[in-house]
Each structure stands twice: as C-alpha cells, then as structure tokens.
Amino acid sequence: MIVDRRALMTGLAAGSLFSRAALAQGTPNLGPNRVVLLGNKGGPSIRAYAPSPSANLLVWNNVPYVIDVGYGVTFKLVEAKFPLTALRYIFITHHHSDHNLEAGPLSYNAWALGLKTPVDIYGPDGVDALIDGFFAGSKFDIETRIVDEGRPDLRKLVTTHAYSEGPVFAEHGIKVTALRNKHPPIVESFALRFDLGGKVIVFSGDTTYFLPLAEFAKGADFLIHEVAYGPALEALAARSPNGATLLDHLRASHTLAEDVGRIAQAAGVKTLVLNHFVPADDKKLTDEVWTKAVRTSFDGPVIVGHDLLEIPLP
C-alpha cells in the first residue's frame, strides 16, 4: 500500500499537537490515530490465550472507542498498552457473548484501577439489561469498595444507549452509523460505519453474505470484515458435541472468504481487513490460505488480522 509521506507527516504533526493539548488538560496521551485488532476469534469457545474473541480499539484524536468486548478484551487492552482509566466509549455490534461478555467487567476493571470519568456503552436493544444485570451481580462488591476504599459509584459513571439502524453517535468530529446486517437467528445485529472526517472505517459485525453492506461501506478506507473458510467448517463442527446444529448456524450466519471479497470489490474499499475468523485456530489456515480465498473475488490490498495487530490511520 502506497502512503503519501507528506500526508502522513501532516497527520502525525496534527496528532502530536492534539496529544500535547490533551496532556496539558490532564488527559492521557493515547498515541497516534490507529485501529488495534485486539481479538480475532469467531465464537465463544476458549482454547488458548490467542486468538481471543472479538474486540477492537479505535483511537482517533486521542479519544478511544472499543468496538465489541468479547472475553479477554481487558487483558488485550493492557497488552496493547492502553491505560484502562482512559476508557470512554464502547460499541457492541450484537448480543452474542463473543462480542458483549466483557462490557460490564471491562468498565469494572477500569474502575478498579481508578476510573472516575464517564463511560458510554452503545448496543442494540438489550444493552440496558446486560449492564444492569452485571451491576446487580456485583452490587455487594461495588458498594463495599465505595465505602471501604473511597471509590466513586461505578453505576453512576456508566450510561447505556440502545441503538437501531441509522445514526448512532456524533461527537468529537466523528459520526457512527449502523446498518442492520444478516446474522440469524439474531435480528438486532449491526455493521458500524465510523466517519472520521475524511477517513472511513467500517466494521461488518457478524453477518452472512449481505450485499447492502457493500453500499454501506462504499469507498471506505478500511473494511474490517468477519470471514469463514468453507472447507474447514466441517472439521470445526466435528470437535463440538452439537456439531450438526453448529454447522447449520455457521453456514447460515457467517460470510465465506470468497463472498467477503465480493463485498469488498463491490464497495471499492481501499483496504480489506479480515477478522473474526471461523475457524480461528486451525493451524492449516495460514495467512496465505485466507488471502488466496479472498483473492478469487477482490483485487485490492488485504490484511489478515492477528490479535494486537495495529493499523495506522495517518
């Protein structure tokens, strides 16, 4: 991928000025604009530390946005050297556990380190119950620590926002828009588009092949899309006690690599980023295998995601 050096240096300089201003106001310097693929595993099963379930970090003008919070996101943020007390915005694409399980615990873990500032959590219908349930289960611990350790009330710091298709968020010079995708049996499942003032990043969320996503991602700088490898799905199902039912779900609810390429080609995206791999831990599925499958239908740059991979946004 060719990078305009003058544009890169201008962006870095602007980011540096912003960071210095933020530091002067007591805000941590979160570093350059970037996306970090924290977790890239499709599905909730845990067989190793990496790859871990879905989670991404977007830093834009020193403001952090966490997109999906599957199990392990706290550890991955720490490993990515992100200060948890700077947590600010969380976006959940749908309510499968590999995308939402740590919404409450991540906020709590930031609070345990000294978080005193607001956290806003955006998710489909059900996000209120998700966080209320976590707080109900943690009531004794939270209230004990408020009194015993002099902490602020975490429940008053966290605000939930239920969204549907259409505009979701507009602050700090960015806009977030949702497109309902196709991830049966879940109806409230969404792709998210981040318009960053001249740069566009689209997260597909979990979805089967869904042509409207191409229009939604038209001209995006980065399309970060889930991916499944058809020939390996049966082997994955064979390891599961509910293999036949699981296989039906995988075929109906996820996008084969060749179809991911079709979406990216139709959208004319500048770079396709593969994440949420199904299966994620088959050693035979090398970067070359994933890329070759996508190349049957997409001729642009392809990045095969790995946990903690950083993508600069100059």
mmCIF file of N, CA, C and O in Angstrom, residues 30 34 36-38 49 57 73-83 308 310:
data_model
loop_
_atom_site.group_PDB
_atom_site.id
_atom_site.type_symbol
_atom_site.label_atom_id
_atom_site.label_comp_id
_atom_site.label_asym_id
_atom_site.label_seq_id
_atom_site.Cartn_x
_atom_site.Cartn_y
_atom_site.Cartn_z
ATOM 1 N N LEU A 30 -2.886 8.956 24.296
ATOM 2 C CA LEU A 30 -3.207 7.618 23.812
ATOM 3 C C LEU A 30 -2.453 7.253 22.544
ATOM 4 O O LEU A 30 -2.678 6.180 21.973
ATOM 5 N N ARG A 34 -5.184 5.142 15.214
ATOM 6 C CA ARG A 34 -4.943 3.766 14.801
ATOM 7 C C ARG A 34 -6.148 2.884 15.131
ATOM 8 O O ARG A 34 -7.002 3.256 15.933
ATOM 9 N N VAL A 36 -6.593 -1.089 16.525
ATOM 10 C CA VAL A 36 -5.901 -2.270 17.046
ATOM 11 C C VAL A 36 -6.898 -3.422 17.046
ATOM 12 O O VAL A 36 -7.968 -3.329 17.659
ATOM 13 N N LEU A 37 -6.556 -4.490 16.346
ATOM 14 C CA LEU A 37 -7.388 -5.688 16.353
ATOM 15 C C LEU A 37 -7.039 -6.487 17.606
ATOM 16 O O LEU A 37 -6.088 -7.252 17.630
ATOM 17 N N LEU A 38 -7.808 -6.287 18.653
ATOM 18 C CA LEU A 38 -7.472 -6.886 19.943
ATOM 19 C C LEU A 38 -7.733 -8.386 19.958
ATOM 20 O O LEU A 38 -6.920 -9.169 20.453
ATOM 21 N N TYR A 49 -4.936 -18.477 24.772
ATOM 22 C CA TYR A 49 -4.981 -17.035 25.007
ATOM 23 C C TYR A 49 -5.213 -16.268 23.716
ATOM 24 O O TYR A 49 -5.887 -15.247 23.693
ATOM 25 N N LEU A 57 -9.962 -1.805 19.111
ATOM 26 C CA LEU A 57 -9.752 -0.467 19.663
ATOM 27 C C LEU A 57 -9.508 0.504 18.522
ATOM 28 O O LEU A 57 -8.652 0.267 17.665
ATOM 29 N N VAL A 73 -10.944 -8.994 26.488
ATOM 30 C CA VAL A 73 -10.635 -7.661 25.983
ATOM 31 C C VAL A 73 -9.817 -6.852 26.979
ATOM 32 O O VAL A 73 -8.924 -6.080 26.584
ATOM 33 N N THR A 74 -10.065 -7.011 28.273
ATOM 34 C CA THR A 74 -9.294 -6.249 29.259
ATOM 35 C C THR A 74 -7.812 -6.581 29.155
ATOM 36 O O THR A 74 -6.953 -5.688 29.108
ATOM 37 N N PHE A 75 -7.492 -7.875 29.118
ATOM 38 C CA PHE A 75 -6.089 -8.282 29.025
ATOM 39 C C PHE A 75 -5.449 -7.779 27.740
ATOM 40 O O PHE A 75 -4.294 -7.342 27.738
ATOM 41 N N LYS A 76 -6.199 -7.827 26.639
ATOM 42 C CA LYS A 76 -5.629 -7.382 25.364
ATOM 43 C C LYS A 76 -5.398 -5.873 25.352
ATOM 44 O O LYS A 76 -4.406 -5.389 24.788
ATOM 45 N N LEU A 77 -6.288 -5.105 25.967
ATOM 46 C CA LEU A 77 -6.072 -3.660 26.057
ATOM 47 C C LEU A 77 -4.828 -3.349 26.886
ATOM 48 O O LEU A 77 -4.031 -2.475 26.532
ATOM 49 N N VAL A 78 -4.652 -4.072 27.981
ATOM 50 C CA VAL A 78 -3.459 -3.870 28.811
ATOM 51 C C VAL A 78 -2.212 -4.227 28.014
ATOM 52 O O VAL A 78 -1.207 -3.494 28.035
ATOM 53 N N GLU A 79 -2.273 -5.337 27.283
ATOM 54 C CA GLU A 79 -1.114 -5.748 26.495
ATOM 55 C C GLU A 79 -0.820 -4.749 25.381
ATOM 56 O O GLU A 79 0.337 -4.564 24.977
ATOM 57 N N ALA A 80 -1.862 -4.087 24.888
ATOM 58 C CA ALA A 80 -1.689 -3.062 23.857
ATOM 59 C C ALA A 80 -1.245 -1.724 24.448
ATOM 60 O O ALA A 80 -1.152 -0.728 23.727
ATOM 61 N N LYS A 81 -0.989 -1.726 25.755
ATOM 62 C CA LYS A 81 -0.518 -0.549 26.489
ATOM 63 C C LYS A 81 -1.546 0.591 26.491
ATOM 64 O O LYS A 81 -1.202 1.773 26.492
ATOM 65 N N PHE A 82 -2.814 0.214 26.505
ATOM 66 C CA PHE A 82 -3.885 1.197 26.635
ATOM 67 C C PHE A 82 -4.202 1.381 28.114
ATOM 68 O O PHE A 82 -4.461 0.398 28.823
ATOM 69 N N PRO A 83 -4.177 2.624 28.626
ATOM 70 C CA PRO A 83 -4.497 2.846 30.037
ATOM 71 C C PRO A 83 -5.995 2.677 30.280
ATOM 72 O O PRO A 83 -6.799 3.459 29.765
ATOM 73 N N LEU A 308 -3.787 -8.063 18.467
ATOM 74 C CA LEU A 308 -2.895 -6.952 18.780
ATOM 75 C C LEU A 308 -2.242 -6.329 17.534
ATOM 76 O O LEU A 308 -1.359 -5.478 17.671
ATOM 77 N N GLU A 310 -1.754 -3.685 14.901
ATOM 78 C CA GLU A 310 -2.073 -2.249 14.833
ATOM 79 C C GLU A 310 -2.080 -1.780 13.374
ATOM 80 O O GLU A 310 -1.178 -2.085 12.604
#
